[in-house]
PDB file of N, CA and C in Angstrom:
ATOM      1  N   MET A 299      -2.212   2.063  10.820  1.00 76.00           N
ATOM      2  CA  MET A 299      -1.894   1.131  11.762  1.00 76.00           C
ATOM      3  C   MET A 299      -3.144   0.496  12.200  1.00 76.00           C
ATOM      4  N   ASP A 300      -4.274   1.375  12.258  1.00 82.00           N
ATOM      5  CA  ASP A 300      -5.519   0.848  12.689  1.00 82.00           C
ATOM      6  C   ASP A 300      -6.214   0.265  11.373  1.00 82.00           C
ATOM      7  N   THR A 301      -5.902   0.359  10.341  1.00 80.00           N
ATOM      8  CA  THR A 301      -6.552  -0.251   9.194  1.00 80.00           C
ATOM      9  C   THR A 301      -5.639  -1.813   9.211  1.00 80.00           C
ATOM     10  N   ALA A 302      -4.167  -1.905   9.563  1.00 81.00           N
ATOM     11  CA  ALA A 302      -3.564  -3.046   9.768  1.00 81.00           C
ATOM     12  C   ALA A 302      -3.953  -3.986  11.033  1.00 81.00           C
ATOM     13  N   ARG A 303      -4.519  -3.191  11.897  1.00 85.00           N
ATOM     14  CA  ARG A 303      -5.479  -3.942  12.932  1.00 85.00           C
ATOM     15  C   ARG A 303      -6.626  -4.525  12.713  1.00 85.00           C
ATOM     16  N   TRP A 304      -7.495  -3.556  11.940  1.00 84.00           N
ATOM     17  CA  TRP A 304      -9.023  -4.235  11.572  1.00 84.00           C
ATOM     18  C   TRP A 304      -8.755  -5.379  10.958  1.00 84.00           C
ATOM     19  N   PHE A 305      -7.413  -5.512   9.563  1.00 81.00           N
ATOM     20  CA  PHE A 305      -7.304  -6.325   8.972  1.00 81.00           C
ATOM     21  C   PHE A 305      -7.384  -7.825   9.595  1.00 81.00           C
ATOM     22  N   LEU A 306      -6.432  -7.817  10.410  1.00 84.00           N
ATOM     23  CA  LEU A 306      -5.559  -8.808  11.291  1.00 84.00           C
ATOM     24  C   LEU A 306      -6.533  -9.333  12.323  1.00 84.00           C
ATOM     25  N   GLY A 307      -7.562  -8.714  12.776  1.00 89.00           N
ATOM     26  CA  GLY A 307      -8.559  -8.705  13.727  1.00 89.00           C
ATOM     27  C   GLY A 307      -7.948  -9.086  15.010  1.00 89.00           C
ATOM     28  N   GLU A 308      -6.545  -8.519  15.423  1.00 91.00           N
ATOM     29  CA  GLU A 308      -6.331  -8.648  16.541  1.00 91.00           C
ATOM     30  C   GLU A 308      -5.026  -7.589  17.221  1.00 91.00           C
ATOM     31  N   GLN A 309      -5.153  -7.533  18.633  1.00 93.00           N
ATOM     32  CA  GLN A 309      -4.324  -6.483  19.031  1.00 93.00           C
ATOM     33  C   GLN A 309      -2.750  -6.868  18.862  1.00 93.00           C
ATOM     34  N   PHE A 310      -2.043  -5.603  18.577  1.00 94.00           N
ATOM     35  CA  PHE A 310      -0.320  -5.820  18.528  1.00 94.00           C
ATOM     36  C   PHE A 310       0.092  -6.437  19.817  1.00 94.00           C
ATOM     37  N   THR A 311       1.074  -7.015  19.961  1.00 96.00           N
ATOM     38  CA  THR A 311       1.614  -7.257  21.323  1.00 96.00           C
ATOM     39  C   THR A 311       3.022  -6.949  21.086  1.00 96.00           C
ATOM     40  N   GLU A 312       3.833  -6.716  20.069  1.00 96.00           N
ATOM     41  CA  GLU A 312       4.959  -6.411  19.569  1.00 96.00           C
ATOM     42  C   GLU A 312       5.150  -5.189  18.853  1.00 96.00           C
ATOM     43  N   VAL A 313       6.036  -4.168  19.005  1.00 94.00           N
ATOM     44  CA  VAL A 313       6.184  -3.259  17.929  1.00 94.00           C
ATOM     45  C   VAL A 313       7.748  -3.111  18.025  1.00 94.00           C
ATOM     46  N   PHE A 314       8.277  -2.668  16.620  1.00 95.00           N
ATOM     47  CA  PHE A 314       9.655  -2.245  16.201  1.00 95.00           C
ATOM     48  C   PHE A 314       9.582  -1.078  15.239  1.00 95.00           C
ATOM     49  N   ALA A 315      10.169   0.079  15.566  1.00 93.00           N
ATOM     50  CA  ALA A 315      10.410   0.803  14.383  1.00 93.00           C
ATOM     51  C   ALA A 315      11.636   1.810  14.271  1.00 93.00           C
ATOM     52  N   TYR A 316      12.178   2.431  13.188  1.00 93.00           N
ATOM     53  CA  TYR A 316      13.171   3.079  12.876  1.00 93.00           C
ATOM     54  C   TYR A 316      12.361   4.637  12.338  1.00 93.00           C
ATOM     55  N   GLY A 317      13.270   5.670  12.472  1.00 89.00           N
ATOM     56  CA  GLY A 317      12.626   6.716  11.653  1.00 89.00           C
ATOM     57  C   GLY A 317      14.142   7.516  11.743  1.00 89.00           C
ATOM     58  N   ASN A 318      14.248   8.321  10.219  1.00 88.00           N
ATOM     59  CA  ASN A 318      15.347   9.298  10.073  1.00 88.00           C
ATOM     60  C   ASN A 318      15.152  10.348   9.478  1.00 88.00           C
ATOM     61  N   ARG A 319      16.247  11.204   9.108  1.00 84.00           N
ATOM     62  CA  ARG A 319      15.905  12.583   9.084  1.00 84.00           C
ATOM     63  C   ARG A 319      17.236  13.018   7.889  1.00 84.00           C
ATOM     64  N   LYS A 320      16.969  11.987   6.678  1.00 81.00           N
ATOM     65  CA  LYS A 320      17.854  11.940   5.585  1.00 81.00           C
ATOM     66  C   LYS A 320      17.516  13.344   4.448  1.00 81.00           C
ATOM     67  N   ASN A 321      16.531  13.125   4.233  1.00 78.00           N
ATOM     68  CA  ASN A 321      15.660  13.982   2.997  1.00 78.00           C
ATOM     69  C   ASN A 321      15.865  15.437   3.761  1.00 78.00           C
ATOM     70  N   LEU A 322      15.560  15.574   4.731  1.00 79.00           N
ATOM     71  CA  LEU A 322      15.197  17.035   5.155  1.00 79.00           C
ATOM     72  C   LEU A 322      15.836  17.196   6.445  1.00 79.00           C
ATOM     73  N   PRO A 323      17.036  17.063   6.745  1.00 79.00           N
ATOM     74  CA  PRO A 323      17.526  17.084   8.186  1.00 79.00           C
ATOM     75  C   PRO A 323      17.383  18.144   9.001  1.00 79.00           C
ATOM     76  N   THR A 324      17.143  19.269   8.496  1.00 84.00           N
ATOM     77  CA  THR A 324      16.860  20.475   9.263  1.00 84.00           C
ATOM     78  C   THR A 324      15.402  20.607   9.772  1.00 84.00           C
ATOM     79  N   ARG A 325      14.602  19.630   9.290  1.00 82.00           N
ATOM     80  CA  ARG A 325      13.325  19.819  10.114  1.00 82.00           C
ATOM     81  C   ARG A 325      13.433  18.999  11.435  1.00 82.00           C
ATOM     82  N   ASN A 326      12.392  19.215  12.197  1.00 84.00           N
ATOM     83  CA  ASN A 326      12.566  18.638  13.776  1.00 84.00           C
ATOM     84  C   ASN A 326      11.784  17.352  13.826  1.00 84.00           C
ATOM     85  N   ILE A 327      11.330  16.785  12.845  1.00 83.00           N
ATOM     86  CA  ILE A 327      10.730  15.397  12.576  1.00 83.00           C
ATOM     87  C   ILE A 327      11.028  14.708  11.516  1.00 83.00           C
ATOM     88  N   ASP A 328      11.039  13.282  12.088  1.00 83.00           N
ATOM     89  CA  ASP A 328      11.467  12.375  11.111  1.00 83.00           C
ATOM     90  C   ASP A 328      10.927  12.529   9.432  1.00 83.00           C
ATOM     91  N   ASP A 329      11.625  11.994   8.697  1.00 84.00           N
ATOM     92  CA  ASP A 329      11.039  12.377   7.316  1.00 84.00           C
ATOM     93  C   ASP A 329      10.757  10.913   6.617  1.00 84.00           C
ATOM     94  N   HIS A 330      11.312   9.865   7.478  1.00 85.00           N
ATOM     95  CA  HIS A 330      10.928   8.494   6.667  1.00 85.00           C
ATOM     96  C   HIS A 330      10.769   7.589   8.072  1.00 85.00           C
ATOM     97  N   ASP A 331       9.664   6.865   8.031  1.00 89.00           N
ATOM     98  CA  ASP A 331       9.434   5.857   9.224  1.00 89.00           C
ATOM     99  C   ASP A 331       9.028   4.611   8.915  1.00 89.00           C
ATOM    100  N   VAL A 332       9.587   3.466   9.506  1.00 90.00           N
ATOM    101  CA  VAL A 332       9.042   2.100   9.161  1.00 90.00           C
ATOM    102  C   VAL A 332       8.827   1.737  10.621  1.00 90.00           C
ATOM    103  N   ALA A 333       7.723   0.804  10.822  1.00 92.00           N
ATOM    104  CA  ALA A 333       7.568   0.045  11.753  1.00 92.00           C
ATOM    105  C   ALA A 333       7.086  -1.401  11.435  1.00 92.00           C
ATOM    106  N   LEU A 334       7.325  -2.265  12.085  1.00 93.00           N
ATOM    107  CA  LEU A 334       6.741  -3.713  12.147  1.00 93.00           C
ATOM    108  C   LEU A 334       5.876  -4.073  13.815  1.00 93.00           C
ATOM    109  N   PHE A 335       4.876  -4.380  12.962  1.00 93.00           N
ATOM    110  CA  PHE A 335       3.742  -5.091  14.200  1.00 93.00           C
ATOM    111  C   PHE A 335       3.659  -6.415  14.518  1.00 93.00           C
ATOM    112  N   ARG A 336       3.403  -7.119  15.521  1.00 94.00           N
ATOM    113  CA  ARG A 336       3.289  -8.747  15.375  1.00 94.00           C
ATOM    114  C   ARG A 336       2.106  -8.624  16.487  1.00 94.00           C
ATOM    115  N   THR A 337       1.302  -9.851  16.125  1.00 93.00           N
ATOM    116  CA  THR A 337       0.481 -10.042  16.934  1.00 93.00           C
ATOM    117  C   THR A 337       0.861 -11.339  17.739  1.00 93.00           C
ATOM    118  N   ALA A 338      -0.165 -11.694  18.945  1.00 94.00           N
ATOM    119  CA  ALA A 338      -0.272 -12.966  19.672  1.00 94.00           C
ATOM    120  C   ALA A 338       0.190 -14.184  19.061  1.00 94.00           C
ATOM    121  N   SER A 339      -0.715 -14.239  17.708  1.00 93.00           N
ATOM    122  CA  SER A 339      -0.549 -15.297  16.944  1.00 93.00           C
ATOM    123  C   SER A 339       0.414 -15.310  16.120  1.00 93.00           C
ATOM    124  N   GLY A 340       1.145 -14.490  15.793  1.00 93.00           N
ATOM    125  CA  GLY A 340       2.514 -14.119  14.925  1.00 93.00           C
ATOM    126  C   GLY A 340       1.824 -13.654  13.626  1.00 93.00           C
ATOM    127  N   ALA A 341       1.254 -13.193  13.506  1.00 89.00           N
ATOM    128  CA  ALA A 341       0.785 -12.095  12.197  1.00 89.00           C
ATOM    129  C   ALA A 341       1.742 -11.092  12.287  1.00 89.00           C
ATOM    130  N   ILE A 342       2.210 -10.438  11.008  1.00 89.00           N
ATOM    131  CA  ILE A 342       2.583  -9.104  11.103  1.00 89.00           C
ATOM    132  C   ILE A 342       2.313  -8.407  10.128  1.00 89.00           C
ATOM    133  N   ALA A 343       2.831  -7.055  10.465  1.00 89.00           N
ATOM    134  CA  ALA A 343       2.185  -5.748   9.790  1.00 89.00           C
ATOM    135  C   ALA A 343       3.070  -4.939   9.686  1.00 89.00           C
ATOM    136  N   ARG A 344       3.633  -4.403   8.653  1.00 87.00           N
ATOM    137  CA  ARG A 344       4.564  -3.238   8.522  1.00 87.00           C
ATOM    138  C   ARG A 344       3.930  -1.897   8.036  1.00 87.00           C
ATOM    139  N   VAL A 345       4.209  -0.811   8.572  1.00 86.00           N
ATOM    140  CA  VAL A 345       3.703   0.291   8.154  1.00 86.00           C
ATOM    141  C   VAL A 345       4.952   1.168   8.103  1.00 86.00           C
ATOM    142  N   GLN A 346       4.972   1.794   6.745  1.00 82.00           N
ATOM    143  CA  GLN A 346       5.920   2.939   6.409  1.00 82.00           C
ATOM    144  C   GLN A 346       5.705   4.231   5.763  1.00 82.00           C
ATOM    145  N   CYS A 347       6.163   5.401   6.221  1.00 80.00           N
ATOM    146  CA  CYS A 347       5.478   6.845   5.792  1.00 80.00           C
ATOM    147  C   CYS A 347       6.847   7.308   5.703  1.00 80.00           C
ATOM    148  N   SER A 348       6.872   7.868   4.281  1.00 78.00           N
ATOM    149  CA  SER A 348       7.980   8.648   3.749  1.00 78.00           C
ATOM    150  C   SER A 348       7.352  10.334   3.579  1.00 78.00           C
ATOM    151  N   LYS A 349       7.551  11.221   4.299  1.00 75.00           N
ATOM    152  CA  LYS A 349       6.927  12.465   4.531  1.00 75.00           C
ATOM    153  C   LYS A 349       8.111  13.359   3.291  1.00 75.00           C
ATOM    154  N   ALA A 350       8.992  12.860   2.980  1.00 72.00           N
ATOM    155  CA  ALA A 350       9.718  13.912   2.306  1.00 72.00           C
ATOM    156  C   ALA A 350      10.254  12.984   0.839  1.00 72.00           C
ATOM    157  N   ALA A 351       9.773  11.938   0.596  1.00 68.00           N
ATOM    158  CA  ALA A 351      10.538  11.216  -0.644  1.00 68.00           C
ATOM    159  C   ALA A 351      10.364  11.919  -1.954  1.00 68.00           C
ATOM    160  N   ARG A 352      11.317  12.315  -2.391  1.00 66.00           N
ATOM    161  CA  ARG A 352      11.522  12.812  -3.720  1.00 66.00           C
ATOM    162  C   ARG A 352      11.340  11.944  -4.748  1.00 66.00           C
ATOM    163  N   ARG A 353      10.091  12.401  -5.703  1.00 64.00           N
ATOM    164  CA  ARG A 353       9.483  11.294  -6.457  1.00 64.00           C
ATOM    165  C   ARG A 353       8.754  11.927  -7.389  1.00 64.00           C
ATOM    166  N   PRO A 354       8.777  11.469  -8.750  1.00 64.00           N
ATOM    167  CA  PRO A 354       8.105  12.506  -9.615  1.00 64.00           C
ATOM    168  C   PRO A 354       6.603  12.274 -10.035  1.00 64.00           C
ATOM    169  N   TYR A 355       6.045  11.666  -8.973  1.00 62.00           N
ATOM    170  CA  TYR A 355       4.691  11.449  -8.983  1.00 62.00           C
ATOM    171  C   TYR A 355       4.044  11.475  -7.614  1.00 62.00           C
ATOM    172  N   LYS A 356       2.780  11.292  -7.528  1.00 63.00           N
ATOM    173  CA  LYS A 356       2.074  11.142  -6.340  1.00 63.00           C
ATOM    174  C   LYS A 356       1.324   9.821  -6.204  1.00 63.00           C
ATOM    175  N   GLU A 357       1.961   8.807  -5.438  1.00 66.00           N
ATOM    176  CA  GLU A 357       1.528   7.611  -5.222  1.00 66.00           C
ATOM    177  C   GLU A 357       1.220   7.135  -3.840  1.00 66.00           C
ATOM    178  N   ILE A 358       0.239   6.587  -3.420  1.00 69.00           N
ATOM    179  CA  ILE A 358       0.159   5.903  -2.171  1.00 69.00           C
ATOM    180  C   ILE A 358       0.061   4.247  -2.550  1.00 69.00           C
ATOM    181  N   ILE A 359       0.498   3.592  -1.680  1.00 74.00           N
ATOM    182  CA  ILE A 359       0.711   2.205  -2.208  1.00 74.00           C
ATOM    183  C   ILE A 359      -0.006   1.280  -0.847  1.00 74.00           C
ATOM    184  N   LYS A 360      -1.076   0.855  -1.194  1.00 77.00           N
ATOM    185  CA  LYS A 360      -1.460  -0.253   0.201  1.00 77.00           C
ATOM    186  C   LYS A 360      -1.406  -1.597  -0.544  1.00 77.00           C
ATOM    187  N   SER A 361      -1.115  -2.355   0.337  1.00 80.00           N
ATOM    188  CA  SER A 361      -0.817  -3.880   0.160  1.00 80.00           C
ATOM    189  C   SER A 361      -1.220  -4.719   1.230  1.00 80.00           C
ATOM    190  N   VAL A 362      -2.278  -5.639   1.036  1.00 80.00           N
ATOM    191  CA  VAL A 362      -2.564  -6.819   2.159  1.00 80.00           C
ATOM    192  C   VAL A 362      -2.283  -7.961   1.609  1.00 80.00           C
ATOM    193  N   TRP A 363      -1.731  -8.850   2.116  1.00 80.00           N
ATOM    194  CA  TRP A 363      -1.079 -10.130   1.847  1.00 80.00           C
ATOM    195  C   TRP A 363      -1.594 -10.906   3.001  1.00 80.00           C
ATOM    196  N   GLY A 364      -2.369 -12.167   2.485  1.00 79.00           N
ATOM    197  CA  GLY A 364      -3.161 -13.054   3.081  1.00 79.00           C
ATOM    198  C   GLY A 364      -3.237 -14.641   2.972  1.00 79.00           C
ATOM    199  N   THR A 365      -3.408 -15.303   3.721  1.00 81.00           N
ATOM    200  CA  THR A 365      -3.713 -16.635   3.424  1.00 81.00           C
ATOM    201  C   THR A 365      -5.181 -17.050   2.450  1.00 81.00           C
ATOM    202  N   LYS A 366      -5.932 -16.073   2.479  1.00 82.00           N
ATOM    203  CA  LYS A 366      -6.828 -16.441   1.341  1.00 82.00           C
ATOM    204  C   LYS A 366      -6.909 -15.167   0.040  1.00 82.00           C
ATOM    205  N   GLY A 367      -5.618 -14.406   0.301  1.00 81.00           N
ATOM    206  CA  GLY A 367      -5.598 -13.802  -0.918  1.00 81.00           C
ATOM    207  C   GLY A 367      -4.741 -12.410  -0.816  1.00 81.00           C
ATOM    208  N   THR A 368      -4.792 -11.576  -2.070  1.00 81.00           N
ATOM    209  CA  THR A 368      -4.061 -10.381  -1.747  1.00 81.00           C
ATOM    210  C   THR A 368      -5.093  -9.383  -2.468  1.00 81.00           C
ATOM    211  N   VAL A 369      -4.740  -8.013  -1.796  1.00 80.00           N
ATOM    212  CA  VAL A 369      -5.225  -7.074  -2.355  1.00 80.00           C
ATOM    213  C   VAL A 369      -4.164  -6.006  -2.459  1.00 80.00           C
ATOM    214  N   GLU A 370      -3.966  -5.307  -3.577  1.00 79.00           N
ATOM    215  CA  GLU A 370      -3.153  -4.000  -3.784  1.00 79.00           C
ATOM    216  C   GLU A 370      -3.699  -2.957  -4.268  1.00 79.00           C
ATOM    217  N   CYS A 371      -3.475  -1.680  -3.581  1.00 78.00           N
ATOM    218  CA  CYS A 371      -4.092  -0.245  -4.308  1.00 78.00           C
ATOM    219  C   CYS A 371      -3.100   0.505  -4.754  1.00 78.00           C
ATOM    220  N   THR A 372      -2.884   0.904  -5.484  1.00 72.00           N
ATOM    221  CA  THR A 372      -1.713   1.878  -6.074  1.00 72.00           C
ATOM    222  C   THR A 372      -2.262   3.199  -5.530  1.00 72.00           C
ATOM    223  N   GLY A 373      -3.446   3.580  -5.682  1.00 64.00           N
ATOM    224  CA  GLY A 373      -3.817   5.201  -5.354  1.00 64.00           C
ATOM    225  C   GLY A 373      -3.395   6.218  -5.430  1.00 64.00           C
ATOM    226  N   TYR A 374      -2.857   5.896  -7.192  1.00 60.00           N
ATOM    227  CA  TYR A 374      -2.549   6.904  -7.888  1.00 60.00           C
ATOM    228  C   TYR A 374      -3.279   8.396  -7.893  1.00 60.00           C
ATOM    229  N   LEU A 375      -2.845   9.284  -7.563  1.00 55.00           N
ATOM    230  CA  LEU A 375      -3.357  10.573  -7.378  1.00 55.00           C
ATOM    231  C   LEU A 375      -2.853  11.675  -8.716  1.00 55.00           C
ATOM    232  N   PRO A 376      -3.864  11.939 -10.040  1.00 54.00           N
ATOM    233  CA  PRO A 376      -4.996  11.712 -10.065  1.00 54.00           C
ATOM    234  C   PRO A 376      -5.155   9.744 -10.434  1.00 54.00           C
ATOM    235  N   THR A 377      -6.163   9.351 -10.571  1.00 52.00           N
ATOM    236  CA  THR A 377      -6.546   8.129 -10.667  1.00 52.00           C
ATOM    237  C   THR A 377      -6.113   7.619 -12.231  1.00 52.00           C
ATOM    238  N   PRO A 378      -5.159   6.780 -12.871  1.00 52.00           N
ATOM    239  CA  PRO A 378      -4.830   6.349 -14.180  1.00 52.00           C
ATOM    240  C   PRO A 378      -5.829   6.656 -14.982  1.00 52.00           C
ATOM    241  N   ASP A 379      -5.823   6.800 -16.623  1.00 57.00           N
ATOM    242  CA  ASP A 379      -6.652   6.937 -17.605  1.00 57.00           C
ATOM    243  C   ASP A 379      -7.426   5.751 -17.628  1.00 57.00           C
ATOM    244  N   ASP A 380      -7.195   4.478 -17.055  1.00 56.00           N
ATOM    245  CA  ASP A 380      -7.792   3.334 -17.190  1.00 56.00           C
ATOM    246  C   ASP A 380      -8.926   3.106 -16.166  1.00 56.00           C
ATOM    247  N   GLY A 381      -8.823   4.340 -15.233  1.00 52.00           N
ATOM    248  CA  GLY A 381      -9.640   3.969 -13.877  1.00 52.00           C
ATOM    249  C   GLY A 381      -9.450   3.138 -12.854  1.00 52.00           C
ATOM    250  N   ALA A 382      -8.272   2.278 -12.910  1.00 52.00           N
ATOM    251  CA  ALA A 382      -8.059   1.317 -12.145  1.00 52.00           C
ATOM    252  C   ALA A 382      -7.243   1.837 -10.797  1.00 52.00           C
ATOM    253  N   SER A 383      -7.609   1.585  -9.705  1.00 50.00           N
ATOM    254  CA  SER A 383      -6.690   2.134  -8.558  1.00 50.00           C
ATOM    255  C   SER A 383      -6.960   0.909  -7.576  1.00 50.00           C
ATOM    256  N   CYS A 384      -7.411  -0.116  -7.464  1.00 52.00           N
ATOM    257  CA  CYS A 384      -7.223  -1.257  -6.412  1.00 52.00           C
ATOM    258  C   CYS A 384      -7.556  -2.639  -7.619  1.00 52.00           C
ATOM    259  N   MET A 385      -6.671  -3.586  -7.078  1.00 49.00           N
ATOM    260  CA  MET A 385      -6.964  -4.802  -7.742  1.00 49.00           C
ATOM    261  C   MET A 385      -6.595  -5.994  -6.805  1.00 49.00           C
ATOM    262  N   GLY A 386      -7.448  -6.913  -6.666  1.00 47.00           N
ATOM    263  CA  GLY A 386      -7.692  -8.136  -6.052  1.00 47.00           C
ATOM    264  C   GLY A 386      -7.149  -9.307  -6.744  1.00 47.00           C
ATOM    265  N   VAL A 387      -6.123  -9.638  -6.147  1.00 43.00           N
ATOM    266  CA  VAL A 387      -5.384 -11.007  -6.649  1.00 43.00           C
ATOM    267  C   VAL A 387      -5.837 -12.528  -6.001  1.00 43.00           C
TER     268      VAL A 387
END
């Protein structure tokens, strides 16, 4: 959330979020959360976190889309053989 606010350069004026306990319902915390944030100028940010996603890989995906370009980072752990972890488009 702090990174999104830093990229946008504005404070958030609205927020809406959902969370659930579908993968590990016996835990006392949500295992998946999604939040939408909006600034006064109308810019939006989405932040989601899956703490119990069942997947065969360890991957963190970060994307920033804007009027001047896009940056997407896969954040593979470990880094793929080609050494690429972020790509600006």
